[in-house]
PDB file of C-alpha atoms in Angstrom:
ATOM      1  CA  MET A 637      43.805  20.235  24.142  1.00 51.00           C
ATOM      2  CA  LEU A 638      43.598  18.257  20.911  1.00 51.00           C
ATOM      3  CA  PHE A 639      42.355  15.198  22.819  1.00 52.00           C
ATOM      4  CA  PHE A 640      39.449  17.203  24.305  1.00 51.00           C
ATOM      5  CA  VAL A 641      38.340  18.500  20.889  1.00 52.00           C
ATOM      6  CA  ALA A 642      38.444  14.996  19.420  1.00 53.00           C
ATOM      7  CA  LEU A 643      36.081  13.664  22.122  1.00 50.00           C
ATOM      8  CA  GLN A 644      33.363  16.262  21.675  1.00 56.00           C
ATOM      9  CA  PRO A 645      31.907  14.897  18.371  1.00 56.00           C
ATOM     10  CA  ALA A 646      31.742  11.381  19.830  1.00 57.00           C
ATOM     11  CA  ASP A 647      29.971  12.715  22.923  1.00 57.00           C
ATOM     12  CA  ALA A 648      27.443  14.584  20.758  1.00 57.00           C
ATOM     13  CA  GLN A 649      26.737  11.433  18.746  1.00 58.00           C
ATOM     14  CA  SER A 650      26.127   9.348  21.870  1.00 60.00           C
ATOM     15  CA  LYS A 651      23.624  11.919  23.169  1.00 61.00           C
ATOM     16  CA  ARG A 652      21.772  11.859  19.845  1.00 59.00           C
ATOM     17  CA  LYS A 653      21.462   8.041  19.892  1.00 62.00           C
ATOM     18  CA  ASN A 654      19.689   8.084  23.255  1.00 61.00           C
ATOM     19  CA  LYS A 655      16.803  10.255  22.051  1.00 61.00           C
ATOM     20  CA  LYS A 656      13.442   8.714  21.157  1.00 60.00           C
ATOM     21  CA  ALA A 657      12.686   8.444  17.451  1.00 61.00           C
ATOM     22  CA  THR A 658       8.907   8.687  17.928  1.00 70.00           C
ATOM     23  CA  VAL A 659       6.543  11.216  19.421  1.00 76.00           C
ATOM     24  CA  SER A 660       3.868  10.206  21.908  1.00 81.00           C
ATOM     25  CA  TYR A 661       0.464  11.847  21.951  1.00 83.00           C
ATOM     26  CA  PRO A 662      -2.056  11.757  24.789  1.00 88.00           C
ATOM     27  CA  GLU A 663      -4.759   9.106  24.463  1.00 87.00           C
ATOM     28  CA  SER A 664      -7.414  11.851  24.421  1.00 89.00           C
ATOM     29  CA  THR A 665      -6.188  12.815  20.938  1.00 86.00           C
ATOM     30  CA  TYR A 666      -7.681   9.602  19.547  1.00 83.00           C
ATOM     31  CA  GLU A 667     -10.883   9.361  21.634  1.00 87.00           C
ATOM     32  CA  SER A 668     -13.171  10.865  18.995  1.00 86.00           C
ATOM     33  CA  LEU A 669     -11.901   8.609  16.187  1.00 83.00           C
ATOM     34  CA  GLU A 670     -14.159   5.768  15.094  1.00 84.00           C
ATOM     35  CA  TYR A 671     -13.161   2.636  13.176  1.00 78.00           C
ATOM     36  CA  ARG A 672     -14.544   2.330   9.659  1.00 74.00           C
ATOM     37  CA  SER A 673     -13.784  -0.235   7.016  1.00 69.00           C
ATOM     38  CA  ILE A 674     -12.819   1.410   3.752  1.00 67.00           C
ATOM     39  CA  GLY A 675     -12.398  -1.819   1.775  1.00 61.00           C
ATOM     40  CA  PRO A 676     -11.695  -3.694  -0.274  1.00 56.00           C
ATOM     41  CA  PHE A 677     -13.801  -5.960   1.860  1.00 58.00           C
ATOM     42  CA  ARG A 678     -12.710  -9.279   0.367  1.00 55.00           C
ATOM     43  CA  GLY A 679      -9.534  -8.175  -1.373  1.00 48.00           C
ATOM     44  CA  GLY A 680      -6.880  -8.893   1.216  1.00 64.00           C
ATOM     45  CA  ARG A 681      -3.259  -8.536   0.236  1.00 76.00           C
ATOM     46  CA  SER A 682      -2.226  -7.931  -3.327  1.00 79.00           C
ATOM     47  CA  ALA A 683       0.702  -9.048  -5.456  1.00 79.00           C
ATOM     48  CA  ALA A 684      -0.397  -7.395  -8.715  1.00 90.00           C
ATOM     49  CA  VAL A 685      -1.286  -3.739  -9.293  1.00 92.00           C
ATOM     50  CA  THR A 686      -1.498  -1.716 -12.491  1.00 94.00           C
ATOM     51  CA  GLY A 687      -2.683   1.707 -13.548  1.00 94.00           C
ATOM     52  CA  VAL A 688      -3.935   3.210 -16.783  1.00 93.00           C
ATOM     53  CA  PRO A 689      -1.800   5.856 -18.532  1.00 90.00           C
ATOM     54  CA  GLY A 690      -3.576   9.206 -18.617  1.00 91.00           C
ATOM     55  CA  LYS A 691      -6.024   8.224 -15.851  1.00 92.00           C
ATOM     56  CA  PRO A 692      -4.200   8.862 -12.559  1.00 91.00           C
ATOM     57  CA  ASN A 693      -7.054   7.675 -10.321  1.00 94.00           C
ATOM     58  CA  LEU A 694      -7.806   4.414 -12.161  1.00 95.00           C
ATOM     59  CA  PHE A 695      -6.095   1.292 -10.821  1.00 94.00           C
ATOM     60  CA  TYR A 696      -6.652  -2.449 -10.940  1.00 95.00           C
ATOM     61  CA  PHE A 697      -5.246  -4.982  -8.513  1.00 90.00           C
ATOM     62  CA  GLY A 698      -5.291  -8.737  -8.280  1.00 89.00           C
ATOM     63  CA  ALA A 699      -5.912 -10.082  -4.803  1.00 84.00           C
ATOM     64  CA  ALA A 700      -4.082 -13.052  -3.349  1.00 81.00           C
ATOM     65  CA  GLY A 701      -7.455 -14.155  -1.972  1.00 79.00           C
ATOM     66  CA  GLY A 702      -8.973 -14.043  -5.451  1.00 81.00           C
ATOM     67  CA  GLY A 703     -10.568 -11.482  -7.689  1.00 85.00           C
ATOM     68  CA  VAL A 704      -9.647  -8.402  -9.671  1.00 89.00           C
ATOM     69  CA  TRP A 705     -10.552  -5.104  -8.058  1.00 90.00           C
ATOM     70  CA  LYS A 706     -10.953  -1.660  -9.638  1.00 93.00           C
ATOM     71  CA  THR A 707     -10.799   1.844  -8.201  1.00 93.00           C
ATOM     72  CA  GLU A 708     -11.642   5.004 -10.125  1.00 94.00           C
ATOM     73  CA  ASP A 709     -11.120   7.404  -7.236  1.00 91.00           C
ATOM     74  CA  GLY A 710      -7.487   6.746  -6.386  1.00 90.00           C
ATOM     75  CA  GLY A 711      -8.227   4.039  -3.830  1.00 88.00           C
ATOM     76  CA  GLN A 712     -11.056   5.592  -1.840  1.00 87.00           C
ATOM     77  CA  THR A 713     -13.417   2.806  -2.928  1.00 88.00           C
ATOM     78  CA  TYR A 714     -12.964  -0.493  -4.769  1.00 88.00           C
ATOM     79  CA  GLU A 715     -15.258  -2.675  -6.837  1.00 90.00           C
ATOM     80  CA  ASN A 716     -14.727  -6.378  -7.459  1.00 88.00           C
ATOM     81  CA  ILE A 717     -15.021  -6.677 -11.240  1.00 90.00           C
ATOM     82  CA  SER A 718     -14.437 -10.415 -11.372  1.00 84.00           C
ATOM     83  CA  ASP A 719     -17.101 -12.057  -9.205  1.00 70.00           C
ATOM     84  CA  GLY A 720     -18.174 -15.283 -10.817  1.00 68.00           C
ATOM     85  CA  TYR A 721     -15.069 -15.532 -13.008  1.00 64.00           C
ATOM     86  CA  PHE A 722     -12.052 -16.020 -10.733  1.00 57.00           C
ATOM     87  CA  GLY A 723     -11.707 -18.487  -7.903  1.00 70.00           C
ATOM     88  CA  GLY A 724      -8.011 -18.477  -7.031  1.00 80.00           C
ATOM     89  CA  SER A 725      -5.315 -15.954  -6.304  1.00 85.00           C
ATOM     90  CA  ILE A 726      -4.303 -13.404  -8.934  1.00 86.00           C
ATOM     91  CA  GLY A 727      -0.580 -12.996  -9.574  1.00 88.00           C
ATOM     92  CA  SER A 728      -0.532 -10.601 -12.508  1.00 90.00           C
ATOM     93  CA  VAL A 729      -2.678  -7.806 -13.971  1.00 93.00           C
ATOM     94  CA  ALA A 730      -1.842  -5.712 -17.050  1.00 95.00           C
ATOM     95  CA  VAL A 731      -3.703  -3.181 -19.192  1.00 96.00           C
ATOM     96  CA  ALA A 732      -3.425  -3.674 -22.961  1.00 95.00           C
ATOM     97  CA  LYS A 733      -1.471  -0.860 -24.603  1.00 92.00           C
ATOM     98  CA  SER A 734      -3.730  -1.051 -27.651  1.00 93.00           C
ATOM     99  CA  ASP A 735      -6.987  -0.671 -25.667  1.00 92.00           C
ATOM    100  CA  PRO A 736      -7.178   0.486 -22.014  1.00 90.00           C
ATOM    101  CA  ASN A 737     -10.494  -1.360 -21.672  1.00 90.00           C
ATOM    102  CA  VAL A 738      -8.743  -4.738 -22.073  1.00 94.00           C
ATOM    103  CA  LEU A 739      -7.118  -6.377 -19.035  1.00 94.00           C
ATOM    104  CA  TYR A 740      -4.789  -9.348 -19.031  1.00 94.00           C
ATOM    105  CA  VAL A 741      -5.003 -11.334 -15.803  1.00 90.00           C
ATOM    106  CA  GLY A 742      -2.760 -14.173 -14.681  1.00 89.00           C
ATOM    107  CA  GLY A 743      -3.776 -16.641 -12.009  1.00 86.00           C
ATOM    108  CA  GLY A 744      -1.554 -17.976  -9.256  1.00 83.00           C
ATOM    109  CA  GLU A 745       0.448 -16.219  -6.622  1.00 74.00           C
ATOM    110  CA  VAL A 746       3.906 -14.771  -7.189  1.00 64.00           C
ATOM    111  CA  THR A 747       6.348 -16.485  -4.828  1.00 62.00           C
TER     112      THR A 747
END
């Protein structure tokens, strides 16, 4: 009797492992969706991101492909604020504690 009780938890665990971890939806669920690019268009991947204290929707990020980008709407849209100034990858971005309008930007990619 004790042997039978000891096997039941192991049997329950093996049944749980065989279940799928994902849910499938019919293809018709996605038929009405259309692709749209939400940007940043030239930003690519980023290694440096910073926010501004007291402004929860304001962020800056430095792109590995070059440029510093700014969003004021929590990431819905981005603006490249460095065109004409930066040519290489950006590895670091920081907001000055003394003045949130001052950014410190470091070139090069973090490896």
